[in-house]
Coordinates of C-alpha atoms in Angstrom, one line a residue:
M1 CA 61.2 108.2 92.4
A2 CA 61.5 104.5 91.4
P3 CA 59.9 102.5 94.0
L4 CA 62.0 102.0 96.7
N5 CA 62.6 98.2 96.8
S6 CA 64.1 98.3 93.2
I7 CA 66.7 100.3 94.0
V8 CA 67.7 99.0 97.0
L9 CA 67.9 95.2 94.9
A10 CA 69.6 97.5 92.4
F11 CA 71.9 98.2 94.9
F12 CA 72.6 94.7 96.1
S13 CA 73.0 93.5 92.5
F14 CA 75.6 95.9 92.1
L15 CA 77.7 94.1 95.2
S16 CA 76.5 90.9 94.2
A17 CA 78.0 91.6 90.6
A18 CA 81.2 93.1 91.9
Q19 CA 81.7 89.8 94.3
A20 CA 81.0 87.8 91.8
S21 CA 83.6 88.9 88.8
A22 CA 86.3 88.1 90.8
I23 CA 89.9 89.1 89.9
P24 CA 91.6 86.0 88.6
L25 CA 94.7 84.3 90.2
L26 CA 97.7 84.3 88.9
N27 CA 98.7 81.5 86.3
G28 CA 99.6 78.5 88.3
Y29 CA 98.4 79.7 91.6
H30 CA 98.8 77.1 94.4
R31 CA 99.5 78.2 98.1
Y32 CA 102.9 76.5 98.1
S33 CA 104.2 77.8 94.6
A34 CA 106.8 80.2 94.1
R35 CA 105.4 83.6 95.4
N36 CA 105.0 86.7 92.8
N37 CA 105.8 89.7 94.0
S38 CA 105.0 92.5 91.4
L39 CA 102.3 94.4 91.1
Q40 CA 100.6 94.0 87.3
W41 CA 97.6 96.2 87.0
S42 CA 94.6 96.2 84.9
D43 CA 91.4 97.7 84.4
C44 CA 88.9 96.2 86.4
S45 CA 86.0 94.6 85.4
V46 CA 83.3 96.2 87.5
G47 CA 82.9 99.0 89.3
L48 CA 83.1 102.6 88.6
P49 CA 85.7 103.8 85.8
G50 CA 89.0 104.6 85.9
R51 CA 90.2 101.7 88.7
E52 CA 92.3 99.1 87.9
C53 CA 92.9 96.0 90.1
T54 CA 95.9 93.4 90.4
R55 CA 96.8 90.1 92.8
F56 CA 100.1 90.7 95.3
E57 CA 101.5 87.5 96.9
V58 CA 103.3 87.7 100.1
P59 CA 103.6 84.7 103.3
L60 CA 100.9 83.3 104.7
D61 CA 103.2 83.7 108.2
W62 CA 106.1 86.5 107.5
H63 CA 108.7 84.8 110.1
N64 CA 107.8 81.1 108.3
D65 CA 108.3 80.5 104.7
T66 CA 106.8 77.2 105.0
A67 CA 103.7 78.1 105.6
G68 CA 102.6 78.5 101.9
K69 CA 101.4 81.8 101.0
A70 CA 98.1 84.2 100.5
S71 CA 97.2 86.4 97.3
L72 CA 95.6 89.7 97.9
A73 CA 93.1 90.8 95.8
V74 CA 94.4 95.3 95.6
I75 CA 92.3 98.2 93.3
R76 CA 94.1 101.1 92.8
Y77 CA 92.7 104.6 92.2
P78 CA 94.9 106.7 90.2
A79 CA 95.7 110.2 91.1
T80 CA 92.8 112.5 89.3
K81 CA 95.4 115.8 90.0
Q82 CA 98.7 116.8 89.5
P83 CA 101.5 116.4 90.7
K84 CA 101.1 112.8 92.2
L85 CA 102.1 112.9 95.6
G86 CA 102.3 109.1 96.0
T87 CA 100.4 106.4 96.9
L88 CA 97.8 106.5 99.6
F89 CA 96.9 103.2 101.3
M90 CA 93.3 102.9 102.6
N91 CA 91.2 100.4 105.1
P92 CA 87.6 101.1 105.5
G93 CA 87.0 99.0 108.4
G94 CA 85.5 96.2 109.6
P95 CA 87.2 93.7 110.2
G96 CA 85.7 92.2 106.7
G97 CA 85.5 95.3 105.0
S98 CA 86.4 94.5 101.2
G99 CA 88.4 97.2 100.3
L100 CA 87.8 96.4 96.9
Q101 CA 83.8 97.7 97.2
T102 CA 84.8 100.5 98.5
V103 CA 87.1 101.9 96.2
Q104 CA 84.8 100.6 92.9
G105 CA 81.7 102.2 94.4
P106 CA 80.7 105.8 94.9
D107 CA 82.5 106.0 98.4
G108 CA 86.3 105.8 96.5
D109 CA 84.7 109.1 95.0
V110 CA 84.2 110.6 98.3
I111 CA 87.3 109.7 99.7
M112 CA 89.5 110.7 96.5
E113 CA 88.0 113.7 97.1
H114 CA 88.3 114.6 100.4
A115 CA 92.1 113.1 99.9
G116 CA 92.6 116.0 97.7
G117 CA 93.2 113.8 94.6
N118 CA 96.7 113.6 94.3
Y119 CA 97.4 110.5 95.6
D120 CA 96.8 106.7 94.1
L121 CA 94.3 105.3 96.5
V122 CA 95.1 101.7 96.7
S123 CA 93.0 99.5 99.1
W124 CA 92.9 95.7 99.3
D125 CA 90.9 92.9 100.5
P126 CA 92.5 91.9 103.9
R127 CA 93.5 87.9 104.4
G128 CA 90.5 86.2 105.1
V129 CA 88.2 88.6 103.0
G130 CA 86.3 88.9 100.2
Q131 CA 88.2 87.7 97.0
T132 CA 91.9 87.4 98.9
V133 CA 92.5 83.9 99.1
P134 CA 92.6 81.4 101.0
R135 CA 89.2 82.1 102.1
T136 CA 87.6 82.4 105.5
A137 CA 84.8 79.4 104.8
C138 CA 82.8 77.6 107.2
F139 CA 80.6 75.5 105.2
E140 CA 79.6 75.2 101.8
T141 CA 76.6 76.1 101.1
K142 CA 74.1 78.5 103.6
A143 CA 71.8 75.8 103.5
E144 CA 74.2 73.8 105.5
E145 CA 75.4 77.0 107.5
D146 CA 71.7 78.2 108.7
A147 CA 70.6 74.1 109.6
F148 CA 74.1 74.4 111.5
W149 CA 72.6 77.7 113.7
N150 CA 69.1 76.5 113.6
G151 CA 67.8 80.0 114.4
S152 CA 70.1 80.5 117.6
I153 CA 70.1 84.6 118.5
L154 CA 74.0 84.2 117.9
K155 CA 73.3 84.2 114.2
A156 CA 69.7 85.1 113.9
F157 CA 71.2 88.2 115.5
R158 CA 66.9 88.5 117.3
L159 CA 66.7 89.6 120.7
E160 CA 63.1 90.7 121.8
V161 CA 63.0 93.0 124.4
R162 CA 60.7 95.6 126.0
G163 CA 62.5 98.6 127.6
N164 CA 65.8 97.9 128.7
F165 CA 65.5 94.4 130.1
T166 CA 62.9 95.4 132.7
S167 CA 61.0 92.5 132.4
Q168 CA 62.8 89.6 134.3
T169 CA 60.3 87.4 131.9
D170 CA 62.7 88.9 128.7
L171 CA 65.6 88.2 131.4
D172 CA 65.2 84.9 131.9
A173 CA 64.7 83.9 128.0
F174 CA 67.9 86.1 127.6
Y175 CA 69.3 83.5 130.0
S176 CA 67.6 80.6 129.1
K177 CA 69.4 80.9 125.4
L178 CA 73.1 80.6 127.5
N179 CA 74.3 77.0 127.3
E180 CA 72.9 76.6 123.6
S181 CA 75.4 80.0 122.9
D182 CA 78.2 78.6 124.6
T183 CA 78.0 75.1 123.1
L184 CA 77.7 76.7 119.5
A185 CA 80.2 79.3 120.4
Q186 CA 82.6 76.4 120.7
R187 CA 81.4 74.2 117.8
I188 CA 81.3 77.1 115.0
G189 CA 85.0 77.9 116.2
E190 CA 85.6 74.2 115.6
Q191 CA 83.7 73.5 112.5
C192 CA 85.3 76.5 110.9
V193 CA 89.4 75.3 111.4
T194 CA 88.1 71.7 109.7
H195 CA 86.3 73.6 107.2
S196 CA 89.3 75.3 106.2
P197 CA 92.3 73.9 108.2
N198 CA 95.8 76.5 108.5
T199 CA 93.9 79.2 107.6
F200 CA 92.7 80.8 110.4
Q201 CA 96.2 81.3 112.3
Y202 CA 97.0 83.4 109.1
I203 CA 94.8 86.2 109.3
G204 CA 95.4 88.9 112.2
T205 CA 95.8 92.5 111.8
A206 CA 99.7 92.4 112.6
A207 CA 100.2 90.3 109.1
T208 CA 97.6 92.9 107.5
V209 CA 100.2 95.6 108.6
R210 CA 103.3 93.6 107.1
D211 CA 101.3 92.7 103.8
M212 CA 100.7 96.7 103.5
V213 CA 104.4 97.3 103.9
A214 CA 105.0 94.8 101.6
M215 CA 102.9 96.2 98.5
H216 CA 104.3 100.0 99.7
D217 CA 107.9 99.2 99.0
V218 CA 107.2 97.2 95.3
L219 CA 105.3 100.7 94.8
E220 CA 107.0 103.6 96.5
G221 CA 110.4 102.1 97.4
S222 CA 111.8 103.5 100.8
E223 CA 109.5 106.4 100.8
K224 CA 107.5 106.6 104.2
I225 CA 103.7 105.3 104.1
N226 CA 100.5 107.0 103.9
F227 CA 97.8 105.5 105.4
W228 CA 94.0 106.4 105.9
G229 CA 92.0 104.4 108.2
M230 CA 88.5 104.4 109.0
S231 CA 86.3 102.3 112.2
Y232 CA 88.4 99.4 112.3
G233 CA 91.0 100.6 109.6
T234 CA 92.2 102.3 112.7
V235 CA 93.2 99.2 114.3
V236 CA 95.4 98.7 111.3
G237 CA 96.9 102.0 111.2
A238 CA 97.5 101.6 115.4
Y239 CA 99.4 98.5 114.9
F240 CA 100.9 99.8 111.7
V241 CA 102.5 103.3 113.4
N242 CA 103.9 101.6 116.8
M243 CA 105.3 98.2 114.5
F244 CA 107.2 100.6 112.2
P245 CA 107.4 104.3 113.8
D246 CA 110.2 105.0 111.6
R247 CA 108.4 104.3 108.3
V248 CA 105.3 106.5 109.4
G249 CA 104.3 109.2 106.6
R250 CA 100.9 111.0 106.8
V251 CA 98.5 108.6 108.5
I252 CA 95.0 109.3 109.7
L253 CA 93.2 107.2 112.0
D254 CA 89.0 108.1 111.6
G255 CA 86.6 106.8 113.7
V256 CA 89.0 105.4 116.4
V257 CA 88.7 101.9 117.8
D258 CA 90.3 101.7 121.0
P259 CA 93.4 99.1 120.5
V260 CA 93.8 98.4 123.7
Y261 CA 90.1 97.2 124.1
W262 CA 91.1 95.5 121.0
A263 CA 94.3 93.4 121.5
N264 CA 94.7 94.3 125.7
R265 CA 91.5 93.5 127.5
P266 CA 89.0 90.7 127.9
A267 CA 87.1 90.6 124.3
H268 CA 83.9 91.0 125.9
E269 CA 84.5 94.2 127.6
W270 CA 84.4 96.0 124.3
L271 CA 81.0 96.0 124.0
G272 CA 80.5 98.5 127.0
N273 CA 83.1 100.7 124.9
V274 CA 81.3 100.2 121.8
F275 CA 77.8 101.6 122.7
E276 CA 79.5 104.4 124.8
S277 CA 77.6 107.5 122.3
T278 CA 75.2 105.3 120.8
E279 CA 72.2 106.9 122.6
A280 CA 73.9 110.7 122.0
A281 CA 73.6 109.6 118.0
F282 CA 69.9 108.7 118.8
D283 CA 69.6 111.9 120.6
G284 CA 71.1 113.7 117.2
F285 CA 68.6 111.7 115.1
A286 CA 65.6 112.7 117.7
K287 CA 66.6 116.5 117.8
E288 CA 67.4 116.8 114.0
C289 CA 64.0 115.5 113.5
A290 CA 62.5 116.9 115.6
N291 CA 63.7 120.3 114.2
A292 CA 62.8 119.5 110.6
G293 CA 59.8 119.2 111.5
P294 CA 56.4 117.6 110.1
S295 CA 57.4 118.1 106.0
H296 CA 60.3 117.0 106.2
C297 CA 60.4 114.4 109.2
A298 CA 57.7 111.9 108.7
I299 CA 57.5 111.3 112.7
A300 CA 57.5 114.9 113.1
E301 CA 54.4 116.8 114.7
Q302 CA 54.3 121.1 114.2
N303 CA 55.1 120.8 117.9
S304 CA 57.5 117.6 118.5
T305 CA 60.6 117.9 121.0
A306 CA 63.6 115.9 120.6
S307 CA 62.0 114.3 123.8
S308 CA 59.0 113.1 122.1
V309 CA 60.9 112.4 118.3
R310 CA 62.3 110.0 121.1
Q311 CA 59.7 109.0 123.3
W312 CA 57.5 108.2 119.8
T313 CA 60.4 106.0 118.7
L314 CA 60.8 104.0 121.8
D315 CA 57.1 103.4 121.8
L316 CA 57.3 102.0 118.2
I317 CA 59.9 99.8 119.6
D318 CA 57.8 98.6 122.3
S319 CA 54.3 98.3 120.1
A320 CA 56.7 95.7 117.8
Y321 CA 57.8 93.7 120.7
D322 CA 54.1 93.6 122.0
Y323 CA 53.1 92.3 118.0
G324 CA 56.0 89.9 118.1
Q325 CA 54.7 88.4 121.3
E326 CA 51.3 87.9 120.4
I327 CA 52.1 86.7 117.0
G328 CA 55.2 84.5 118.3
P329 CA 58.1 83.6 115.6
S330 CA 56.1 84.0 112.7
A331 CA 55.5 87.7 113.4
Q332 CA 56.9 89.9 110.3
L333 CA 57.7 92.5 112.3
N334 CA 59.6 92.9 116.0
S335 CA 61.0 95.0 118.2
S336 CA 64.7 93.8 117.2
L337 CA 63.9 94.7 113.5
I338 CA 63.2 97.9 114.2
R339 CA 66.0 98.6 116.9
G340 CA 67.9 97.1 114.5
L341 CA 67.1 99.2 111.3
L342 CA 67.6 102.1 113.7
F343 CA 70.9 101.5 114.9
S344 CA 72.6 100.7 111.4
Q345 CA 70.9 104.0 110.0
L346 CA 72.7 106.0 112.7
Y347 CA 75.8 105.1 111.1
R348 CA 74.3 107.7 107.7
P349 CA 72.8 110.6 109.2
Q350 CA 72.0 111.4 105.6
N351 CA 69.5 108.5 105.5
W352 CA 67.7 110.0 108.1
T353 CA 64.3 111.5 106.5
T354 CA 64.4 107.8 104.8
L355 CA 64.8 106.4 107.9
S356 CA 62.0 108.5 109.5
Q357 CA 59.5 107.5 106.7
I358 CA 60.1 103.6 107.1
L359 CA 59.4 104.1 110.9
Y360 CA 56.4 105.8 110.0
E361 CA 55.5 103.2 107.5
F362 CA 56.0 100.7 110.8
K363 CA 53.4 102.4 112.7
V364 CA 50.7 102.3 110.3
A365 CA 51.6 98.4 109.8
L366 CA 51.4 98.1 113.9
D367 CA 47.7 99.8 114.0
N368 CA 46.5 97.9 111.9
P369 CA 48.2 94.4 111.3
A370 CA 46.4 93.3 108.6
S371 CA 47.9 96.0 106.5
L372 CA 51.2 94.3 106.5
N373 CA 50.4 92.6 103.3
T374 CA 50.2 95.7 101.7
T375 CA 51.8 98.2 103.1
Q376 CA 55.0 100.0 101.9
A377 CA 56.4 98.5 105.3
K378 CA 56.4 94.7 103.8
R379 CA 59.1 95.7 101.4
W380 CA 61.3 96.7 104.0
L381 CA 60.4 93.2 105.9
Q382 CA 61.9 91.5 102.9
L383 CA 64.9 93.2 102.2
P384 CA 68.3 91.8 103.9
D385 CA 69.0 93.0 107.8
S386 CA 71.3 96.5 106.9
I387 CA 72.0 98.6 103.5
D388 CA 75.1 99.5 105.0
P389 CA 78.0 97.4 104.6
I390 CA 80.6 98.8 106.7
D391 CA 77.9 97.8 109.6
N392 CA 79.4 94.0 108.6
K393 CA 76.1 92.6 108.0
L394 CA 76.8 92.6 104.1
R395 CA 79.9 90.2 105.0
P396 CA 81.8 89.3 101.6
R397 CA 80.7 85.7 100.4
Q398 CA 82.4 82.6 99.2
E399 CA 82.6 81.8 95.9
P400 CA 79.5 80.8 94.3
T401 CA 78.5 77.1 94.5
S402 CA 76.8 75.5 91.7
D403 CA 73.5 76.9 93.0
E404 CA 74.4 80.7 92.9
T405 CA 71.9 81.2 95.4
N406 CA 73.0 79.0 98.0
L407 CA 76.1 80.7 99.5
A408 CA 77.6 80.8 103.0
Y409 CA 78.9 83.2 104.6
A410 CA 82.9 84.1 105.1
Y411 CA 83.7 84.4 108.6
D412 CA 86.4 86.9 108.4
Y413 CA 84.8 88.8 111.4
E414 CA 85.0 86.3 113.5
G415 CA 88.5 85.3 112.4
I416 CA 90.5 88.8 112.6
A417 CA 88.8 89.8 115.6
C418 CA 89.2 86.6 117.8
G419 CA 92.4 86.3 116.0
D420 CA 93.6 89.6 117.7
A421 CA 92.3 89.2 121.1
Q422 CA 93.5 88.0 124.7
D423 CA 93.7 84.8 125.9
P424 CA 90.9 83.5 127.0
G425 CA 91.7 83.7 130.2
D426 CA 89.1 82.6 132.8
A427 CA 86.0 84.6 130.9
T428 CA 82.9 82.5 130.7
T429 CA 79.8 82.9 128.4
K430 CA 78.1 83.7 131.4
D431 CA 80.0 86.8 131.1
V432 CA 79.3 88.0 127.7
F433 CA 75.5 87.8 128.4
D434 CA 76.1 89.6 131.9
I435 CA 77.3 92.4 129.7
V436 CA 74.8 92.5 127.2
V437 CA 72.2 93.0 130.1
N438 CA 74.8 95.7 131.9
V439 CA 75.7 98.0 128.5
T440 CA 71.1 97.8 128.8
H441 CA 71.0 99.4 131.9
R442 CA 74.0 101.7 132.3
I443 CA 75.3 102.3 128.8
S444 CA 72.7 101.9 125.9
P445 CA 69.2 101.4 127.0
T446 CA 67.9 101.9 123.9
F447 CA 70.6 99.9 121.7
G448 CA 72.1 97.6 124.5
P449 CA 70.0 94.2 123.6
A450 CA 71.0 95.0 119.9
G451 CA 74.3 93.8 121.9
V452 CA 73.9 89.9 120.2
E453 CA 74.9 91.7 116.9
R454 CA 78.1 91.8 118.2
L455 CA 78.5 89.0 120.2
S456 CA 81.0 87.2 117.5
R457 CA 83.7 89.2 119.4
P458 CA 82.3 88.8 123.0
L459 CA 82.7 85.3 122.4
C460 CA 86.8 85.1 121.0
H461 CA 87.0 83.1 124.4
R462 CA 85.1 79.9 122.8
W463 CA 87.6 80.6 119.6
P464 CA 90.5 77.9 119.6
V465 CA 92.7 80.2 116.8
R466 CA 94.9 82.9 117.7
A467 CA 97.1 84.7 114.9
V468 CA 100.8 83.4 115.0
E469 CA 102.0 87.1 115.2
R470 CA 99.5 89.1 117.6
Y471 CA 100.4 93.2 119.0
T472 CA 99.9 94.2 122.1
G473 CA 101.9 97.5 122.5
P474 CA 102.9 99.5 123.2
W475 CA 100.5 101.8 122.0
N476 CA 102.5 105.0 122.5
K477 CA 106.0 105.1 120.0
T478 CA 107.2 107.8 119.0
L479 CA 106.8 108.5 115.2
S480 CA 108.6 109.3 112.7
N481 CA 106.1 112.0 111.7
S482 CA 103.3 113.1 113.5
I483 CA 99.7 111.7 112.3
L484 CA 96.3 113.5 112.5
V485 CA 93.8 111.6 114.7
I486 CA 89.4 112.4 113.9
G487 CA 86.6 111.4 116.1
N488 CA 83.2 111.8 115.7
E489 CA 80.9 114.2 118.5
A490 CA 78.3 111.5 118.1
D491 CA 79.3 108.6 116.9
P492 CA 77.4 105.5 117.2
V493 CA 80.1 102.7 117.3
T494 CA 83.5 104.3 118.0
P495 CA 83.0 106.7 120.7
Y496 CA 85.0 110.0 120.3
L497 CA 86.6 109.6 123.8
N498 CA 88.5 106.7 121.7
A499 CA 89.9 109.3 119.6
K500 CA 91.0 111.1 122.5
S501 CA 92.4 107.8 124.1
V502 CA 94.9 107.4 121.5
A503 CA 95.6 111.0 120.4
D504 CA 96.9 111.4 123.8
A505 CA 98.8 108.4 124.0
F506 CA 100.6 110.0 120.9
G507 CA 101.5 113.0 122.9
G508 CA 103.3 115.4 120.4
S509 CA 103.1 112.8 117.3
A510 CA 99.5 113.2 117.0
V511 CA 97.0 116.0 116.2
L512 CA 93.1 115.2 117.6
I513 CA 90.0 116.9 115.1
E514 CA 86.8 116.8 116.9
Q515 CA 84.1 116.9 114.5
A516 CA 80.4 118.0 115.4
G517 CA 77.4 115.9 114.9
Y518 CA 76.7 112.1 113.7
G519 CA 77.4 109.4 112.2
H520 CA 80.3 106.7 111.4
V521 CA 84.0 108.5 110.6
S522 CA 84.1 111.6 108.9
R523 CA 82.6 111.4 105.6
R524 CA 79.3 110.4 107.0
M525 CA 78.1 114.1 108.0
P526 CA 81.1 116.0 106.1
S527 CA 82.8 119.3 107.7
N528 CA 84.6 121.5 105.5
C529 CA 86.8 122.4 108.7
T530 CA 87.9 118.8 108.7
I531 CA 88.4 118.4 105.0
S532 CA 90.7 121.1 104.6
A533 CA 92.6 119.8 107.6
V534 CA 93.3 116.6 105.9
Q535 CA 94.0 118.0 102.9
K536 CA 96.3 120.6 104.4
Y537 CA 98.2 117.3 105.6
L538 CA 98.0 115.0 102.5
I539 CA 99.2 117.3 100.2
H540 CA 101.4 119.5 102.6
N541 CA 102.0 117.8 105.3
E542 CA 100.7 120.6 107.3
L543 CA 98.7 119.6 111.0
P544 CA 97.3 122.1 113.5
K545 CA 98.9 123.3 115.9
Q546 CA 96.7 122.6 118.1
D547 CA 94.0 119.9 118.7
N548 CA 91.2 121.0 117.1
F549 CA 87.2 121.3 116.6
C550 CA 85.4 121.5 113.4
E551 CA 81.8 122.4 113.1
I552 CA 79.8 120.3 110.5
S553 CA 78.8 121.4 107.1
T554 CA 75.6 119.2 105.8
K555 CA 72.3 119.8 106.9
L556 CA 69.8 117.0 107.5
F557 CA 66.2 116.2 106.8
V558 CA 66.9 119.0 103.9
E559 CA 64.6 117.6 101.2
P560 CA 60.7 117.4 101.7
L561 CA 59.3 114.3 102.3
N562 CA 57.3 114.6 99.2
A563 CA 60.7 114.7 96.8
T564 CA 63.3 112.8 99.2
S565 CA 65.4 111.0 97.0
I566 CA 65.5 107.8 98.5
S567 CA 68.7 106.8 96.0
N568 CA 70.5 108.6 99.0
T569 CA 70.4 105.2 101.2
L570 CA 72.5 104.0 98.8
Q571 CA 75.5 106.6 98.7

């Protein structure tokens, strides 16, 4: 078995290579040159074989040509089976998820397989994301960015809490950051629109939908449009089918974000929806670990129960909190690090054996803090926050500066999410802080404090720009073809109730699949039943006659601890 650190770092090298090897802009490109409306494919220079890449130019403002143009980075994975049935567009999530990186990597093969292989799979870096131009840059270098944030919880994503805000000291410490956070939330918006003027107002989801329609028209003409949206991609899908109801072909919404929360309600209320089923996902981890026993789950004992595994993990978080309070800011290990790791890996249940090993190593380290200098756990302390791109912590970065180790993040998430958001109204930053506490007390006591990792969107009341075109409904148009909506029973960030709400709104224009199990979007814990329904729909346009429940076909904690392949963490 290869060393854990080397495997994970190799994965990041792959992502870095994919990002650094840019799809070149078309000759003579500048923002106000004439648009090239064709798609000329060539082999992609990175990623798995069989993919083709190109550029596609679109108006920045679909209702005002004088605003200039954007250049989308586009990827195609040609159909692997005959007959070819057309093009299937796909958005992997985010906002800020790179279609290029998703299709270039192993997930592209998984999606192609689940789709049946009869479609060209086409995705792209949406406006503001990855290699698409103009970019959502707010700083020249990471050093400049770090100096701006200076350790603020809004960027460090570190909130130390014992239990579920049961300590008044923790509450006081949290609210003591309110004024600073309010000021920084306003300043970052000002910084972004100053650094990248006339950019952020053009990256909203409605424009992304129009971009997809334009690409389809070049590729397939007047045929109906097929689309598979995952996570935030379901927002793209919900916008599309309601903006263009007569052009709906075979559309799948998988891991559903509620478009009403996204576009019609105060942005900070979204946090309550996000964490609706996170505890159920955590309970699933605890139950599956206990059932697997100590030979397959490192934190299980012979007579463990779901309750005892859950309590073991909560005790570990509290121990890390105590250690962090004792050592202070220099502590290498604290509660927010463990909470964040646990939360991010609820996305991918097939990582849970590895997750249990990491948690066990953290326990060993906390029982003997001096071992942090030598234990395997130290390797994890030196790694980025998350190894899951869909968790949006590996946002695409700007092109390298002269110092390629000093890169500034793109602010695509903030720009897209806040660009789509409701107007600020009378929302305040205190409202945002209050909802983090309320979510912790009432909805997700374990992960509510991790809400600071999601504060970019709740703080949209301070973002100075809204998209020039916003779609705000209705969300129940009658569609030219019925769509398929999929929700996992215990998805950690897009609760099943979202899928049901969206499907119910469409009435006879949608069929709903409730998939048992855990993870974020259906492919994270595959179900043969769901895959069969997807393929029948995409290949034959046949949907289940009624809403359906699908059991999962994936077993967890299957490999013994001494034979676990850590590389599964990267799949």
